[in-house]
Amino acid sequence: MSAETPAAAGQFTRRRLQFRAWRGARPFWAGLFVALGGLPIAYFPYANLQIGHLTLAMSTTAGAGSLIIGVLLVVLGVSLWFQKHVRVFAGVAAILLALVSIPVSNLGGFLIGFLFALVGGAMAVSWVPGEPPRAEPPLEGKGTDGAPEGVVPAAGADDTAFPGFPEPGTQAGPAVPGPRGGMDDGEPSQGFTAPGAHDLSGTSPANGANGRHSAG
């Protein structure tokens, strides 16, 4: 396999995509059918059918008219490719020429050219250029994900987090132990303070007397 094969394949793909885009922007098939319809209409009146030693001429008295109809159909078909704004006129003209070819050109080229020109003309008349897709405007009063306008929906909770462990992506700080129920740094905690230890009135709840008079 040569080294130029991938480049050639890429160039062929690019050309094919360009042709597809060109074909989609105009009534391509309508022009093709109209042009193909003109060929048998113009050919059969001037053709000779050879049957053994017998030569059968299919030319008629309107041979020149058949040639003119066939050439006009080919011109209309090519015009549909490069002048798409004349599609309505070209389609109607192709249908009329196809009808005229029935009595003039051997039943419209033995109905082959007649059918091609008739179908191609109808396709040309009915073809319309496509419109590029337009972006839909946002609904009034609606924000992102169905939330009210101006409100950003909160992010979902992380189901992978465990109690007591930091969430992924966050740095855990130093753990600070809470106060113990008993002794804290050698002193009794607030929960175990004796009754009246902070009473400054001098009255002991044990005997109900003033501490100053008891000392005297």
mmCIF file with all atom_site columns, C-alpha atoms in Angstrom:
data_model
loop_
_atom_site.group_PDB
_atom_site.id
_atom_site.type_symbol
_atom_site.label_atom_id
_atom_site.label_alt_id
_atom_site.label_comp_id
_atom_site.label_asym_id
_atom_site.label_entity_id
_atom_site.label_seq_id
_atom_site.pdbx_PDB_ins_code
_atom_site.Cartn_x
_atom_site.Cartn_y
_atom_site.Cartn_z
_atom_site.occupancy
_atom_site.B_iso_or_equiv
_atom_site.pdbx_formal_charge
_atom_site.auth_seq_id
_atom_site.auth_comp_id
_atom_site.auth_asym_id
_atom_site.auth_atom_id
_atom_site.pdbx_PDB_model_num
ATOM 1   C CA . MET A 1 1   ? 0.000   0.000  0.000   1.00 0.00 ? 1   MET A CA 1
ATOM 2   C CA . SER A 1 2   ? 1.441   3.350  -1.012  1.00 0.00 ? 2   SER A CA 1
ATOM 3   C CA . ALA A 1 3   ? 1.716   6.328  1.317   1.00 0.00 ? 3   ALA A CA 1
ATOM 4   C CA . GLU A 1 4   ? -0.530  8.394  -0.957  1.00 0.00 ? 4   GLU A CA 1
ATOM 5   C CA . THR A 1 5   ? -3.573  6.168  -0.433  1.00 0.00 ? 5   THR A CA 1
ATOM 6   C CA . PRO A 1 6   ? -4.891  7.901  2.775   1.00 0.00 ? 6   PRO A CA 1
ATOM 7   C CA . ALA A 1 7   ? -4.459  11.326 1.175   1.00 0.00 ? 7   ALA A CA 1
ATOM 8   C CA . ALA A 1 8   ? -6.318  10.214 -1.946  1.00 0.00 ? 8   ALA A CA 1
ATOM 9   C CA . ALA A 1 9   ? -9.113  8.738  0.156   1.00 0.00 ? 9   ALA A CA 1
ATOM 10  C CA . GLY A 1 10  ? -9.417  11.957 2.149   1.00 0.00 ? 10  GLY A CA 1
ATOM 11  C CA . GLN A 1 11  ? -9.549  14.041 -1.031  1.00 0.00 ? 11  GLN A CA 1
ATOM 12  C CA . PHE A 1 12  ? -12.241 11.775 -2.491  1.00 0.00 ? 12  PHE A CA 1
ATOM 13  C CA . THR A 1 13  ? -14.311 12.111 0.686   1.00 0.00 ? 13  THR A CA 1
ATOM 14  C CA . ARG A 1 14  ? -13.954 15.885 0.623   1.00 0.00 ? 14  ARG A CA 1
ATOM 15  C CA . ARG A 1 15  ? -15.030 16.045 -3.033  1.00 0.00 ? 15  ARG A CA 1
ATOM 16  C CA . ARG A 1 16  ? -17.984 13.802 -2.335  1.00 0.00 ? 16  ARG A CA 1
ATOM 17  C CA . LEU A 1 17  ? -19.139 16.004 0.550   1.00 0.00 ? 17  LEU A CA 1
ATOM 18  C CA . GLN A 1 18  ? -18.759 19.118 -1.601  1.00 0.00 ? 18  GLN A CA 1
ATOM 19  C CA . PHE A 1 19  ? -20.852 17.531 -4.345  1.00 0.00 ? 19  PHE A CA 1
ATOM 20  C CA . ARG A 1 20  ? -23.496 16.529 -1.817  1.00 0.00 ? 20  ARG A CA 1
ATOM 21  C CA . ALA A 1 21  ? -23.717 20.087 -0.509  1.00 0.00 ? 21  ALA A CA 1
ATOM 22  C CA . TRP A 1 22  ? -23.916 21.447 -4.065  1.00 0.00 ? 22  TRP A CA 1
ATOM 23  C CA . ARG A 1 23  ? -26.608 18.928 -4.998  1.00 0.00 ? 23  ARG A CA 1
ATOM 24  C CA . GLY A 1 24  ? -28.711 19.700 -1.922  1.00 0.00 ? 24  GLY A CA 1
ATOM 25  C CA . ALA A 1 25  ? -28.823 23.438 -2.696  1.00 0.00 ? 25  ALA A CA 1
ATOM 26  C CA . ARG A 1 26  ? -30.621 23.057 -6.054  1.00 0.00 ? 26  ARG A CA 1
ATOM 27  C CA . PRO A 1 27  ? -33.252 20.822 -7.770  1.00 0.00 ? 27  PRO A CA 1
ATOM 28  C CA . PHE A 1 28  ? -30.636 18.339 -8.911  1.00 0.00 ? 28  PHE A CA 1
ATOM 29  C CA . TRP A 1 29  ? -32.850 15.321 -9.566  1.00 0.00 ? 29  TRP A CA 1
ATOM 30  C CA . ALA A 1 30  ? -35.473 17.411 -11.340 1.00 0.00 ? 30  ALA A CA 1
ATOM 31  C CA . GLY A 1 31  ? -32.862 18.753 -13.752 1.00 0.00 ? 31  GLY A CA 1
ATOM 32  C CA . LEU A 1 32  ? -31.443 15.267 -14.293 1.00 0.00 ? 32  LEU A CA 1
ATOM 33  C CA . PHE A 1 33  ? -34.852 13.791 -15.146 1.00 0.00 ? 33  PHE A CA 1
ATOM 34  C CA . VAL A 1 34  ? -35.709 16.642 -17.520 1.00 0.00 ? 34  VAL A CA 1
ATOM 35  C CA . ALA A 1 35  ? -32.359 16.341 -19.333 1.00 0.00 ? 35  ALA A CA 1
ATOM 36  C CA . LEU A 1 36  ? -32.691 12.559 -19.616 1.00 0.00 ? 36  LEU A CA 1
ATOM 37  C CA . GLY A 1 37  ? -36.207 12.975 -21.003 1.00 0.00 ? 37  GLY A CA 1
ATOM 38  C CA . GLY A 1 38  ? -34.936 15.088 -23.898 1.00 0.00 ? 38  GLY A CA 1
ATOM 39  C CA . LEU A 1 39  ? -32.457 12.453 -25.121 1.00 0.00 ? 39  LEU A CA 1
ATOM 40  C CA . PRO A 1 40  ? -34.880 9.754  -26.366 1.00 0.00 ? 40  PRO A CA 1
ATOM 41  C CA . ILE A 1 41  ? -37.245 12.383 -27.759 1.00 0.00 ? 41  ILE A CA 1
ATOM 42  C CA . ALA A 1 42  ? -34.462 13.813 -29.928 1.00 0.00 ? 42  ALA A CA 1
ATOM 43  C CA . TYR A 1 43  ? -32.832 10.458 -30.772 1.00 0.00 ? 43  TYR A CA 1
ATOM 44  C CA . PHE A 1 44  ? -35.572 8.108  -31.919 1.00 0.00 ? 44  PHE A CA 1
ATOM 45  C CA . PRO A 1 45  ? -36.861 10.137 -34.917 1.00 0.00 ? 45  PRO A CA 1
ATOM 46  C CA . TYR A 1 46  ? -33.346 10.027 -36.420 1.00 0.00 ? 46  TYR A CA 1
ATOM 47  C CA . ALA A 1 47  ? -32.487 6.435  -35.480 1.00 0.00 ? 47  ALA A CA 1
ATOM 48  C CA . ASN A 1 48  ? -32.582 3.461  -37.798 1.00 0.00 ? 48  ASN A CA 1
ATOM 49  C CA . LEU A 1 49  ? -33.534 0.066  -36.412 1.00 0.00 ? 49  LEU A CA 1
ATOM 50  C CA . GLN A 1 50  ? -31.604 -2.767 -38.046 1.00 0.00 ? 50  GLN A CA 1
ATOM 51  C CA . ILE A 1 51  ? -33.517 -6.056 -38.204 1.00 0.00 ? 51  ILE A CA 1
ATOM 52  C CA . GLY A 1 52  ? -31.409 -8.571 -40.105 1.00 0.00 ? 52  GLY A CA 1
ATOM 53  C CA . HIS A 1 53  ? -31.014 -7.199 -43.612 1.00 0.00 ? 53  HIS A CA 1
ATOM 54  C CA . LEU A 1 54  ? -33.972 -4.870 -43.116 1.00 0.00 ? 54  LEU A CA 1
ATOM 55  C CA . THR A 1 55  ? -33.416 -1.266 -42.068 1.00 0.00 ? 55  THR A CA 1
ATOM 56  C CA . LEU A 1 56  ? -36.367 0.362  -40.370 1.00 0.00 ? 56  LEU A CA 1
ATOM 57  C CA . ALA A 1 57  ? -36.336 4.150  -40.273 1.00 0.00 ? 57  ALA A CA 1
ATOM 58  C CA . MET A 1 58  ? -38.337 5.651  -37.410 1.00 0.00 ? 58  MET A CA 1
ATOM 59  C CA . SER A 1 59  ? -38.088 9.237  -38.642 1.00 0.00 ? 59  SER A CA 1
ATOM 60  C CA . THR A 1 60  ? -41.297 11.172 -39.001 1.00 0.00 ? 60  THR A CA 1
ATOM 61  C CA . THR A 1 61  ? -42.311 14.297 -40.851 1.00 0.00 ? 61  THR A CA 1
ATOM 62  C CA . ALA A 1 62  ? -41.757 16.285 -37.656 1.00 0.00 ? 62  ALA A CA 1
ATOM 63  C CA . GLY A 1 63  ? -38.155 15.181 -37.181 1.00 0.00 ? 63  GLY A CA 1
ATOM 64  C CA . ALA A 1 64  ? -36.923 18.741 -36.777 1.00 0.00 ? 64  ALA A CA 1
ATOM 65  C CA . GLY A 1 65  ? -39.610 19.389 -34.148 1.00 0.00 ? 65  GLY A CA 1
ATOM 66  C CA . SER A 1 66  ? -38.483 16.347 -32.179 1.00 0.00 ? 66  SER A CA 1
ATOM 67  C CA . LEU A 1 67  ? -34.901 17.586 -32.247 1.00 0.00 ? 67  LEU A CA 1
ATOM 68  C CA . ILE A 1 68  ? -35.952 21.024 -31.020 1.00 0.00 ? 68  ILE A CA 1
ATOM 69  C CA . ILE A 1 69  ? -38.032 19.557 -28.174 1.00 0.00 ? 69  ILE A CA 1
ATOM 70  C CA . GLY A 1 70  ? -35.197 17.291 -27.082 1.00 0.00 ? 70  GLY A CA 1
ATOM 71  C CA . VAL A 1 71  ? -32.614 20.090 -27.132 1.00 0.00 ? 71  VAL A CA 1
ATOM 72  C CA . LEU A 1 72  ? -34.924 22.396 -25.183 1.00 0.00 ? 72  LEU A CA 1
ATOM 73  C CA . LEU A 1 73  ? -35.492 19.753 -22.522 1.00 0.00 ? 73  LEU A CA 1
ATOM 74  C CA . VAL A 1 74  ? -31.738 19.251 -22.109 1.00 0.00 ? 74  VAL A CA 1
ATOM 75  C CA . VAL A 1 75  ? -31.212 23.017 -21.811 1.00 0.00 ? 75  VAL A CA 1
ATOM 76  C CA . LEU A 1 76  ? -33.984 23.298 -19.228 1.00 0.00 ? 76  LEU A CA 1
ATOM 77  C CA . GLY A 1 77  ? -32.469 20.458 -17.218 1.00 0.00 ? 77  GLY A CA 1
ATOM 78  C CA . VAL A 1 78  ? -29.036 22.116 -17.127 1.00 0.00 ? 78  VAL A CA 1
ATOM 79  C CA . SER A 1 79  ? -30.668 25.460 -16.250 1.00 0.00 ? 79  SER A CA 1
ATOM 80  C CA . LEU A 1 80  ? -32.256 23.866 -13.196 1.00 0.00 ? 80  LEU A CA 1
ATOM 81  C CA . TRP A 1 81  ? -28.762 23.009 -11.931 1.00 0.00 ? 81  TRP A CA 1
ATOM 82  C CA . PHE A 1 82  ? -27.138 26.412 -12.368 1.00 0.00 ? 82  PHE A CA 1
ATOM 83  C CA . GLN A 1 83  ? -30.130 28.795 -12.344 1.00 0.00 ? 83  GLN A CA 1
ATOM 84  C CA . LYS A 1 84  ? -32.355 27.464 -9.608  1.00 0.00 ? 84  LYS A CA 1
ATOM 85  C CA . HIS A 1 85  ? -34.445 30.666 -9.421  1.00 0.00 ? 85  HIS A CA 1
ATOM 86  C CA . VAL A 1 86  ? -36.068 29.700 -12.776 1.00 0.00 ? 86  VAL A CA 1
ATOM 87  C CA . ARG A 1 87  ? -37.271 26.362 -11.422 1.00 0.00 ? 87  ARG A CA 1
ATOM 88  C CA . VAL A 1 88  ? -41.006 27.179 -11.764 1.00 0.00 ? 88  VAL A CA 1
ATOM 89  C CA . PHE A 1 89  ? -40.692 28.391 -15.346 1.00 0.00 ? 89  PHE A CA 1
ATOM 90  C CA . ALA A 1 90  ? -38.415 25.490 -16.310 1.00 0.00 ? 90  ALA A CA 1
ATOM 91  C CA . GLY A 1 91  ? -40.737 22.950 -14.680 1.00 0.00 ? 91  GLY A CA 1
ATOM 92  C CA . VAL A 1 92  ? -43.853 24.235 -16.428 1.00 0.00 ? 92  VAL A CA 1
ATOM 93  C CA . ALA A 1 93  ? -42.016 24.429 -19.773 1.00 0.00 ? 93  ALA A CA 1
ATOM 94  C CA . ALA A 1 94  ? -40.751 20.856 -19.369 1.00 0.00 ? 94  ALA A CA 1
ATOM 95  C CA . ILE A 1 95  ? -44.280 19.573 -18.698 1.00 0.00 ? 95  ILE A CA 1
ATOM 96  C CA . LEU A 1 96  ? -45.647 21.382 -21.776 1.00 0.00 ? 96  LEU A CA 1
ATOM 97  C CA . LEU A 1 97  ? -42.839 20.106 -24.014 1.00 0.00 ? 97  LEU A CA 1
ATOM 98  C CA . ALA A 1 98  ? -43.405 16.569 -22.737 1.00 0.00 ? 98  ALA A CA 1
ATOM 99  C CA . LEU A 1 99  ? -47.091 16.796 -23.700 1.00 0.00 ? 99  LEU A CA 1
ATOM 100 C CA . VAL A 1 100 ? -46.253 18.202 -27.136 1.00 0.00 ? 100 VAL A CA 1
ATOM 101 C CA . SER A 1 101 ? -43.767 15.396 -27.775 1.00 0.00 ? 101 SER A CA 1
ATOM 102 C CA . ILE A 1 102 ? -46.554 12.764 -27.742 1.00 0.00 ? 102 ILE A CA 1
ATOM 103 C CA . PRO A 1 103 ? -47.960 13.620 -31.216 1.00 0.00 ? 103 PRO A CA 1
ATOM 104 C CA . VAL A 1 104 ? -44.723 15.052 -32.606 1.00 0.00 ? 104 VAL A CA 1
ATOM 105 C CA . SER A 1 105 ? -41.952 12.640 -31.565 1.00 0.00 ? 105 SER A CA 1
ATOM 106 C CA . ASN A 1 106 ? -43.095 8.991  -31.707 1.00 0.00 ? 106 ASN A CA 1
ATOM 107 C CA . LEU A 1 107 ? -45.278 9.176  -28.603 1.00 0.00 ? 107 LEU A CA 1
ATOM 108 C CA . GLY A 1 108 ? -42.672 11.174 -26.720 1.00 0.00 ? 108 GLY A CA 1
ATOM 109 C CA . GLY A 1 109 ? -39.776 8.846  -27.487 1.00 0.00 ? 109 GLY A CA 1
ATOM 110 C CA . PHE A 1 110 ? -41.900 5.723  -26.944 1.00 0.00 ? 110 PHE A CA 1
ATOM 111 C CA . LEU A 1 111 ? -43.147 7.191  -23.650 1.00 0.00 ? 111 LEU A CA 1
ATOM 112 C CA . ILE A 1 112 ? -39.656 7.024  -22.144 1.00 0.00 ? 112 ILE A CA 1
ATOM 113 C CA . GLY A 1 113 ? -38.742 10.650 -22.711 1.00 0.00 ? 113 GLY A CA 1
ATOM 114 C CA . PHE A 1 114 ? -42.314 11.739 -21.984 1.00 0.00 ? 114 PHE A CA 1
ATOM 115 C CA . LEU A 1 115 ? -42.352 10.180 -18.522 1.00 0.00 ? 115 LEU A CA 1
ATOM 116 C CA . PHE A 1 116 ? -38.884 11.457 -17.599 1.00 0.00 ? 116 PHE A CA 1
ATOM 117 C CA . ALA A 1 117 ? -39.710 15.025 -18.669 1.00 0.00 ? 117 ALA A CA 1
ATOM 118 C CA . LEU A 1 118 ? -43.117 14.953 -16.966 1.00 0.00 ? 118 LEU A CA 1
ATOM 119 C CA . VAL A 1 119 ? -41.773 13.717 -13.634 1.00 0.00 ? 119 VAL A CA 1
ATOM 120 C CA . GLY A 1 120 ? -38.776 16.068 -13.755 1.00 0.00 ? 120 GLY A CA 1
ATOM 121 C CA . GLY A 1 121 ? -40.968 19.085 -14.508 1.00 0.00 ? 121 GLY A CA 1
ATOM 122 C CA . ALA A 1 122 ? -43.283 18.263 -11.601 1.00 0.00 ? 122 ALA A CA 1
ATOM 123 C CA . MET A 1 123 ? -40.304 17.902 -9.258  1.00 0.00 ? 123 MET A CA 1
ATOM 124 C CA . ALA A 1 124 ? -38.906 21.251 -10.401 1.00 0.00 ? 124 ALA A CA 1
ATOM 125 C CA . VAL A 1 125 ? -42.189 23.060 -9.729  1.00 0.00 ? 125 VAL A CA 1
ATOM 126 C CA . SER A 1 126 ? -42.557 21.551 -6.257  1.00 0.00 ? 126 SER A CA 1
ATOM 127 C CA . TRP A 1 127 ? -38.929 22.050 -5.140  1.00 0.00 ? 127 TRP A CA 1
ATOM 128 C CA . VAL A 1 128 ? -38.239 24.774 -2.557  1.00 0.00 ? 128 VAL A CA 1
ATOM 129 C CA . PRO A 1 129 ? -34.905 25.715 -0.975  1.00 0.00 ? 129 PRO A CA 1
ATOM 130 C CA . GLY A 1 130 ? -34.380 24.555 2.584   1.00 0.00 ? 130 GLY A CA 1
ATOM 131 C CA . GLU A 1 131 ? -34.028 26.942 5.511   1.00 0.00 ? 131 GLU A CA 1
ATOM 132 C CA . PRO A 1 132 ? -31.198 26.653 8.044   1.00 0.00 ? 132 PRO A CA 1
ATOM 133 C CA . PRO A 1 133 ? -32.330 25.543 11.510  1.00 0.00 ? 133 PRO A CA 1
ATOM 134 C CA . ARG A 1 134 ? -32.942 28.402 13.909  1.00 0.00 ? 134 ARG A CA 1
ATOM 135 C CA . ALA A 1 135 ? -32.118 28.290 17.618  1.00 0.00 ? 135 ALA A CA 1
ATOM 136 C CA . GLU A 1 136 ? -35.203 28.094 19.810  1.00 0.00 ? 136 GLU A CA 1
ATOM 137 C CA . PRO A 1 137 ? -35.537 31.044 22.229  1.00 0.00 ? 137 PRO A CA 1
ATOM 138 C CA . PRO A 1 138 ? -35.658 30.175 25.962  1.00 0.00 ? 138 PRO A CA 1
ATOM 139 C CA . LEU A 1 139 ? -39.090 29.950 27.539  1.00 0.00 ? 139 LEU A CA 1
ATOM 140 C CA . GLU A 1 140 ? -40.218 32.934 29.592  1.00 0.00 ? 140 GLU A CA 1
ATOM 141 C CA . GLY A 1 141 ? -39.830 32.499 33.356  1.00 0.00 ? 141 GLY A CA 1
ATOM 142 C CA . LYS A 1 142 ? -37.723 29.383 32.969  1.00 0.00 ? 142 LYS A CA 1
ATOM 143 C CA . GLY A 1 143 ? -34.054 29.062 33.790  1.00 0.00 ? 143 GLY A CA 1
ATOM 144 C CA . THR A 1 144 ? -31.645 26.206 33.494  1.00 0.00 ? 144 THR A CA 1
ATOM 145 C CA . ASP A 1 145 ? -33.041 22.681 33.963  1.00 0.00 ? 145 ASP A CA 1
ATOM 146 C CA . GLY A 1 146 ? -36.570 23.962 34.539  1.00 0.00 ? 146 GLY A CA 1
ATOM 147 C CA . ALA A 1 147 ? -35.556 26.185 37.490  1.00 0.00 ? 147 ALA A CA 1
ATOM 148 C CA . PRO A 1 148 ? -37.082 29.678 37.818  1.00 0.00 ? 148 PRO A CA 1
ATOM 149 C CA . GLU A 1 149 ? -35.350 32.445 35.937  1.00 0.00 ? 149 GLU A CA 1
ATOM 150 C CA . GLY A 1 150 ? -32.298 33.817 37.778  1.00 0.00 ? 150 GLY A CA 1
ATOM 151 C CA . VAL A 1 151 ? -31.943 30.731 39.986  1.00 0.00 ? 151 VAL A CA 1
ATOM 152 C CA . VAL A 1 152 ? -29.090 28.328 39.393  1.00 0.00 ? 152 VAL A CA 1
ATOM 153 C CA . PRO A 1 153 ? -29.969 24.740 40.335  1.00 0.00 ? 153 PRO A CA 1
ATOM 154 C CA . ALA A 1 154 ? -27.878 23.376 43.182  1.00 0.00 ? 154 ALA A CA 1
ATOM 155 C CA . ALA A 1 155 ? -25.476 20.583 42.522  1.00 0.00 ? 155 ALA A CA 1
ATOM 156 C CA . GLY A 1 156 ? -26.588 17.132 43.603  1.00 0.00 ? 156 GLY A CA 1
ATOM 157 C CA . ALA A 1 157 ? -25.274 15.649 46.811  1.00 0.00 ? 157 ALA A CA 1
ATOM 158 C CA . ASP A 1 158 ? -22.345 13.307 46.582  1.00 0.00 ? 158 ASP A CA 1
ATOM 159 C CA . ASP A 1 159 ? -23.527 9.828  47.427  1.00 0.00 ? 159 ASP A CA 1
ATOM 160 C CA . THR A 1 160 ? -19.959 8.598  47.798  1.00 0.00 ? 160 THR A CA 1
ATOM 161 C CA . ALA A 1 161 ? -19.201 10.714 50.883  1.00 0.00 ? 161 ALA A CA 1
ATOM 162 C CA . PHE A 1 162 ? -19.020 8.911  54.227  1.00 0.00 ? 162 PHE A CA 1
ATOM 163 C CA . PRO A 1 163 ? -19.902 10.452 57.607  1.00 0.00 ? 163 PRO A CA 1
ATOM 164 C CA . GLY A 1 164 ? -16.871 11.681 59.423  1.00 0.00 ? 164 GLY A CA 1
ATOM 165 C CA . PHE A 1 165 ? -14.647 11.710 56.329  1.00 0.00 ? 165 PHE A CA 1
ATOM 166 C CA . PRO A 1 166 ? -13.863 14.737 54.157  1.00 0.00 ? 166 PRO A CA 1
ATOM 167 C CA . GLU A 1 167 ? -15.382 14.907 50.714  1.00 0.00 ? 167 GLU A CA 1
ATOM 168 C CA . PRO A 1 168 ? -13.142 14.051 47.746  1.00 0.00 ? 168 PRO A CA 1
ATOM 169 C CA . GLY A 1 169 ? -11.107 17.029 46.563  1.00 0.00 ? 169 GLY A CA 1
ATOM 170 C CA . THR A 1 170 ? -11.172 18.863 49.950  1.00 0.00 ? 170 THR A CA 1
ATOM 171 C CA . GLN A 1 171 ? -8.346  19.127 52.483  1.00 0.00 ? 171 GLN A CA 1
ATOM 172 C CA . ALA A 1 172 ? -9.144  17.942 55.955  1.00 0.00 ? 172 ALA A CA 1
ATOM 173 C CA . GLY A 1 173 ? -8.122  20.295 58.797  1.00 0.00 ? 173 GLY A CA 1
ATOM 174 C CA . PRO A 1 174 ? -6.712  19.237 62.220  1.00 0.00 ? 174 PRO A CA 1
ATOM 175 C CA . ALA A 1 175 ? -9.237  17.463 64.339  1.00 0.00 ? 175 ALA A CA 1
ATOM 176 C CA . VAL A 1 176 ? -10.176 19.395 67.509  1.00 0.00 ? 176 VAL A CA 1
ATOM 177 C CA . PRO A 1 177 ? -11.424 17.129 70.335  1.00 0.00 ? 177 PRO A CA 1
ATOM 178 C CA . GLY A 1 178 ? -14.533 18.287 72.138  1.00 0.00 ? 178 GLY A CA 1
ATOM 179 C CA . PRO A 1 179 ? -14.793 18.767 75.906  1.00 0.00 ? 179 PRO A CA 1
ATOM 180 C CA . ARG A 1 180 ? -14.859 15.607 77.948  1.00 0.00 ? 180 ARG A CA 1
ATOM 181 C CA . GLY A 1 181 ? -17.494 14.801 80.500  1.00 0.00 ? 181 GLY A CA 1
ATOM 182 C CA . GLY A 1 182 ? -15.002 14.480 83.396  1.00 0.00 ? 182 GLY A CA 1
ATOM 183 C CA . MET A 1 183 ? -11.738 16.304 84.091  1.00 0.00 ? 183 MET A CA 1
ATOM 184 C CA . ASP A 1 184 ? -10.352 18.637 81.446  1.00 0.00 ? 184 ASP A CA 1
ATOM 185 C CA . ASP A 1 185 ? -6.729  19.820 82.005  1.00 0.00 ? 185 ASP A CA 1
ATOM 186 C CA . GLY A 1 186 ? -6.888  18.919 85.701  1.00 0.00 ? 186 GLY A CA 1
ATOM 187 C CA . GLU A 1 187 ? -9.914  21.069 86.488  1.00 0.00 ? 187 GLU A CA 1
ATOM 188 C CA . PRO A 1 188 ? -13.531 19.981 86.826  1.00 0.00 ? 188 PRO A CA 1
ATOM 189 C CA . SER A 1 189 ? -15.689 20.746 83.872  1.00 0.00 ? 189 SER A CA 1
ATOM 190 C CA . GLN A 1 190 ? -18.711 22.995 84.012  1.00 0.00 ? 190 GLN A CA 1
ATOM 191 C CA . GLY A 1 191 ? -21.043 20.016 84.233  1.00 0.00 ? 191 GLY A CA 1
ATOM 192 C CA . PHE A 1 192 ? -19.478 18.815 87.539  1.00 0.00 ? 192 PHE A CA 1
ATOM 193 C CA . THR A 1 193 ? -19.136 22.145 89.387  1.00 0.00 ? 193 THR A CA 1
ATOM 194 C CA . ALA A 1 194 ? -20.283 21.841 93.003  1.00 0.00 ? 194 ALA A CA 1
ATOM 195 C CA . PRO A 1 195 ? -23.425 23.764 93.946  1.00 0.00 ? 195 PRO A CA 1
ATOM 196 C CA . GLY A 1 196 ? -22.644 27.156 95.397  1.00 0.00 ? 196 GLY A CA 1
ATOM 197 C CA . ALA A 1 197 ? -19.012 27.127 94.299  1.00 0.00 ? 197 ALA A CA 1
ATOM 198 C CA . HIS A 1 198 ? -19.518 30.425 92.460  1.00 0.00 ? 198 HIS A CA 1
ATOM 199 C CA . ASP A 1 199 ? -21.956 31.909 94.982  1.00 0.00 ? 199 ASP A CA 1
ATOM 200 C CA . LEU A 1 200 ? -20.453 35.183 96.276  1.00 0.00 ? 200 LEU A CA 1
ATOM 201 C CA . SER A 1 201 ? -23.246 36.042 98.734  1.00 0.00 ? 201 SER A CA 1
ATOM 202 C CA . GLY A 1 202 ? -21.585 34.178 101.611 1.00 0.00 ? 202 GLY A CA 1
ATOM 203 C CA . THR A 1 203 ? -24.575 31.941 102.242 1.00 0.00 ? 203 THR A CA 1
ATOM 204 C CA . SER A 1 204 ? -23.840 28.245 102.306 1.00 0.00 ? 204 SER A CA 1
ATOM 205 C CA . PRO A 1 205 ? -26.607 26.075 101.054 1.00 0.00 ? 205 PRO A CA 1
ATOM 206 C CA . ALA A 1 206 ? -25.527 23.414 103.566 1.00 0.00 ? 206 ALA A CA 1
ATOM 207 C CA . ASN A 1 207 ? -26.604 25.250 106.741 1.00 0.00 ? 207 ASN A CA 1
ATOM 208 C CA . GLY A 1 208 ? -28.405 28.220 105.294 1.00 0.00 ? 208 GLY A CA 1
ATOM 209 C CA . ALA A 1 209 ? -26.317 30.635 107.382 1.00 0.00 ? 209 ALA A CA 1
ATOM 210 C CA . ASN A 1 210 ? -24.137 33.473 106.288 1.00 0.00 ? 210 ASN A CA 1
ATOM 211 C CA . GLY A 1 211 ? -20.553 32.357 106.046 1.00 0.00 ? 211 GLY A CA 1
ATOM 212 C CA . ARG A 1 212 ? -19.292 35.622 107.596 1.00 0.00 ? 212 ARG A CA 1
ATOM 213 C CA . HIS A 1 213 ? -21.353 35.239 110.790 1.00 0.00 ? 213 HIS A CA 1
ATOM 214 C CA . SER A 1 214 ? -20.412 31.566 111.096 1.00 0.00 ? 214 SER A CA 1
ATOM 215 C CA . ALA A 1 215 ? -16.759 32.450 111.056 1.00 0.00 ? 215 ALA A CA 1
ATOM 216 C CA . GLY A 1 216 ? -17.261 35.087 113.803 1.00 0.00 ? 216 GLY A CA 1
#
